Coordinates of C-alpha atoms in Angstrom, one line a residue:
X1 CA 9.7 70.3 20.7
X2 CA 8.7 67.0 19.2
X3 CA 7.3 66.2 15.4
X4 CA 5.0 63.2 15.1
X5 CA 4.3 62.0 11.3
X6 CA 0.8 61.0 10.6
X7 CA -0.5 58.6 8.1
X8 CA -3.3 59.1 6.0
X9 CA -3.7 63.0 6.7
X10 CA -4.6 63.7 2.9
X11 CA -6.7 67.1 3.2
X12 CA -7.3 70.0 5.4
X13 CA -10.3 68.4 6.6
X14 CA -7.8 65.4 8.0
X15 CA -5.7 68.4 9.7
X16 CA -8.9 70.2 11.5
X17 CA -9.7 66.3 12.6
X18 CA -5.9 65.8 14.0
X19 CA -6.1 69.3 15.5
X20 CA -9.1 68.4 17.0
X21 CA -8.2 65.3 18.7
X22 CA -4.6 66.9 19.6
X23 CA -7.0 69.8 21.7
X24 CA -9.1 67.4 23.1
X25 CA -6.2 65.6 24.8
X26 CA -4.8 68.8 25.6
X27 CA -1.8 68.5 23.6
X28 CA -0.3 72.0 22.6
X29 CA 0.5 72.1 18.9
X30 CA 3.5 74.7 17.6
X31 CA 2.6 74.1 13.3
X32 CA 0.4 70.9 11.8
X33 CA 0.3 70.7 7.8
X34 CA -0.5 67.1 6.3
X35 CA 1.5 64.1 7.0
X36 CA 3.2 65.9 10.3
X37 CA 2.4 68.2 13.3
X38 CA 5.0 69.8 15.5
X39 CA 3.9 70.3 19.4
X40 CA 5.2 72.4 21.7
X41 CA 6.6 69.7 23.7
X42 CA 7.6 66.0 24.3
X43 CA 4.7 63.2 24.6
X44 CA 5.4 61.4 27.7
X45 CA 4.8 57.5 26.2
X46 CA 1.7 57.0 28.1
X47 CA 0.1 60.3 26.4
X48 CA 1.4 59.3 22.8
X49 CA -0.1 56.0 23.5
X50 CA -3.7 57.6 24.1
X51 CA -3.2 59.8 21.1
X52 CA -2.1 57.1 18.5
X53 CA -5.2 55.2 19.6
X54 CA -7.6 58.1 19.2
X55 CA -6.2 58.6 15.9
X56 CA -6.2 55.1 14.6
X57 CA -9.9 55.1 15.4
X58 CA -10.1 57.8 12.9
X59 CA -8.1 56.3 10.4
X60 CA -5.1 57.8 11.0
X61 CA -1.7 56.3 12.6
X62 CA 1.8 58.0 13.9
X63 CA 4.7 56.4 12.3
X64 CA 7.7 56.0 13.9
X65 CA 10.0 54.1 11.2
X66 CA 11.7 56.6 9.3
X67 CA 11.4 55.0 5.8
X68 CA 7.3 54.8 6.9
X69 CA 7.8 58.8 7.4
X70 CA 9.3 59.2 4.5
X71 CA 6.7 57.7 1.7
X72 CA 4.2 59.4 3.5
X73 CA 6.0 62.8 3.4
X74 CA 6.6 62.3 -0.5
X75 CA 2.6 61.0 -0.9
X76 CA 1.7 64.6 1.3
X77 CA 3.8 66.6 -1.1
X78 CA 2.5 65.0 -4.6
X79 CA -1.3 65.4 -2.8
X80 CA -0.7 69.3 -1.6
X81 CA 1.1 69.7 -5.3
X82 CA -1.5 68.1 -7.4
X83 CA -5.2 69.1 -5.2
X84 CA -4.1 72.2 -3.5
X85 CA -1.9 74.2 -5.9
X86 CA -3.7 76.9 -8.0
X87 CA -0.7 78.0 -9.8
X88 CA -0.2 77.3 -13.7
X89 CA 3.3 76.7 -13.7
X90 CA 4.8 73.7 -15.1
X91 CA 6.5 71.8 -12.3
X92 CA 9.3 69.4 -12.5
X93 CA 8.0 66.6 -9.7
X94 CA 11.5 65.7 -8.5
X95 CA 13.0 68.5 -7.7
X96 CA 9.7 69.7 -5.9
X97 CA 10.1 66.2 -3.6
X98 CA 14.4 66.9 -3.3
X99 CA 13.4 70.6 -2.4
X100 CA 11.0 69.4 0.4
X101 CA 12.3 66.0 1.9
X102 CA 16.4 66.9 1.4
X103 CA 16.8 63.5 0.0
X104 CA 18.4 62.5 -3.8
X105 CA 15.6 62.1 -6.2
X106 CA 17.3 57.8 -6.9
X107 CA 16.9 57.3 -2.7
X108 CA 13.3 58.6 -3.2
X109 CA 12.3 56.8 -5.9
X110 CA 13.8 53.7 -5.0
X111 CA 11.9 53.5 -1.6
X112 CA 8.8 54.5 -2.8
X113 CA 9.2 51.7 -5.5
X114 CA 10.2 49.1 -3.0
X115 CA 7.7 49.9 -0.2
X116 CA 4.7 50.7 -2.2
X117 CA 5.1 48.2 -5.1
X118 CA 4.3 50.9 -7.3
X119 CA 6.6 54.7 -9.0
X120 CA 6.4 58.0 -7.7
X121 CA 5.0 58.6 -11.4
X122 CA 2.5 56.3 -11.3
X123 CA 1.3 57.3 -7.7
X124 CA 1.5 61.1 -8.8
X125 CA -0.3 60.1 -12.1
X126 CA -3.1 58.6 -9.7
X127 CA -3.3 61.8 -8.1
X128 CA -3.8 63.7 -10.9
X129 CA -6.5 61.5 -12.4
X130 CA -8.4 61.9 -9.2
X131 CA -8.6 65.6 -9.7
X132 CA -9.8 64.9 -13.6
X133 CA -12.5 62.7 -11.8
X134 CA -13.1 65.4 -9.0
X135 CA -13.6 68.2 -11.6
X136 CA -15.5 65.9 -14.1
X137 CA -18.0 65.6 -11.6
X138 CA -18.2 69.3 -10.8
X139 CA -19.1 70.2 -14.0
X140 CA -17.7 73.6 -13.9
X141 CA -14.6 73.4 -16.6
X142 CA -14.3 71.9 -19.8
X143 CA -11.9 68.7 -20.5
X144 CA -9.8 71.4 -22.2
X145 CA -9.7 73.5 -18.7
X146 CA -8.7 71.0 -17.1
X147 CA -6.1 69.8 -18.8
X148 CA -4.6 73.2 -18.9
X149 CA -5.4 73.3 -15.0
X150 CA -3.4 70.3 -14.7
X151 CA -0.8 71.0 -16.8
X152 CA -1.5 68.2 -19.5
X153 CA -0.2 69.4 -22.8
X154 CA -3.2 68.2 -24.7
X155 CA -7.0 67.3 -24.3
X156 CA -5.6 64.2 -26.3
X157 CA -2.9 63.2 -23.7
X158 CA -5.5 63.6 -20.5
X159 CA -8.1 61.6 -22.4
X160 CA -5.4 58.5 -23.0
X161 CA -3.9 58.7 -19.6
X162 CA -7.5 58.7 -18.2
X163 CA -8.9 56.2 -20.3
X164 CA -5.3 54.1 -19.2
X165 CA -6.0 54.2 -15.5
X166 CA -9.5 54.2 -15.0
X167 CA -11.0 52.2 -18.2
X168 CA -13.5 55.1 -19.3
X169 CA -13.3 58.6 -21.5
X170 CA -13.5 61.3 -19.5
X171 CA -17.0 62.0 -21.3
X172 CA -18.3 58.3 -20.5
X173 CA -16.8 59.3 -16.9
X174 CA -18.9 61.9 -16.7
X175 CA -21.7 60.5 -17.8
X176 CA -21.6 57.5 -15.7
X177 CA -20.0 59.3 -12.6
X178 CA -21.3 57.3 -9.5
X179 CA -18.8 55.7 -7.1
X180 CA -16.0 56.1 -9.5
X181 CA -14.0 58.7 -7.4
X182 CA -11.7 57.1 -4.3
X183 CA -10.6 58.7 -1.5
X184 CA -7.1 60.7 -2.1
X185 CA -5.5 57.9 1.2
X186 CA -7.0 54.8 -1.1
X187 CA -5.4 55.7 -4.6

């Protein structure tokens, strides 16, 4: 059994792609969530070759350094905590990335800092105001739905951090809201 790590697989549309491309050059996947699929067996190098360039036409690329692997294991888990969890609890961010990548919070942070030239905070903050934006433009909640959603403690403190990352209210946002969302692998 071998794992492979996979860059820019931000969304379950990125796994059904990988999935795809995995069947199609009949490697035999055991489990594939974002960032990393597990097959059922070793990649001779001339089949891991093949794969990596199928993928990289698609935007995506193995990683093989293990500090590589790592960033993009803690940008999977702040993406899968921030886009795809429904629950209301308050979550404390570090010990959700100790929990999953088994590596002190300090290690963590200070690779993430030195590698991407930006915080885990700031990159998780990033996250979250692409989900303001993504829900703006649905037009379904109210600022103050969101911000409960997203666990801001005040309509007041989304609308600051909002307006200090992207330049705009959230209402001028939404007024305005053409080619102002990003892809979740660009923020």
């Amino acid at each position: 059994m071998a794992t492979l790590f996979i860059k820019n697989m931000v969304c379950n549309r990125c796994i059904m792609v990988v999935q795809h491309e995995m069947d199609k050059n009949g490697i035999q996947i055991k489990d594939i969530k974002l960032g990393e699929v597990t097959l059922e067996n070793e990649l001779s190098v001339e089949k891991k070759k093949a794969i990596d360039k199928s993928l990289t036409l698609l935007g995506f690329e193995i990683i093989d350094d293990k500090k590589s692997r790592i960033i993009e294991q803690i940008k999977n888990v702040i993406i899968e905590q921030v886009h795809y969890h429904d629950d209301d609890a308050k979550v404390n961010l570090s010990e959700v990335l100790i929990s999953n990548l088994h590596h002190d919070y300090n290690y963590l942070s200070n690779l993430f800092s030195e590698v991407e030239g930006t915080t885990i905070e700031k990159y998780f903050i990033a996250q979250k105001i692409e989900k303001v934006k993504e829900l703006l433009v649905y037009d379904e909640l109210s600022l103050s739905e969101i911000a409960f959603q997203l666990n801001y403690s005040s309509v007041a403190y989304l609308s600051n951090q909002f307006k200090k990352v992207t330049g705009l209210t959230p209402s001028h946002f939404k007024q305005i809201k053409d080619d102002k969302r990003k892809p979740l692998d660009e923020v």
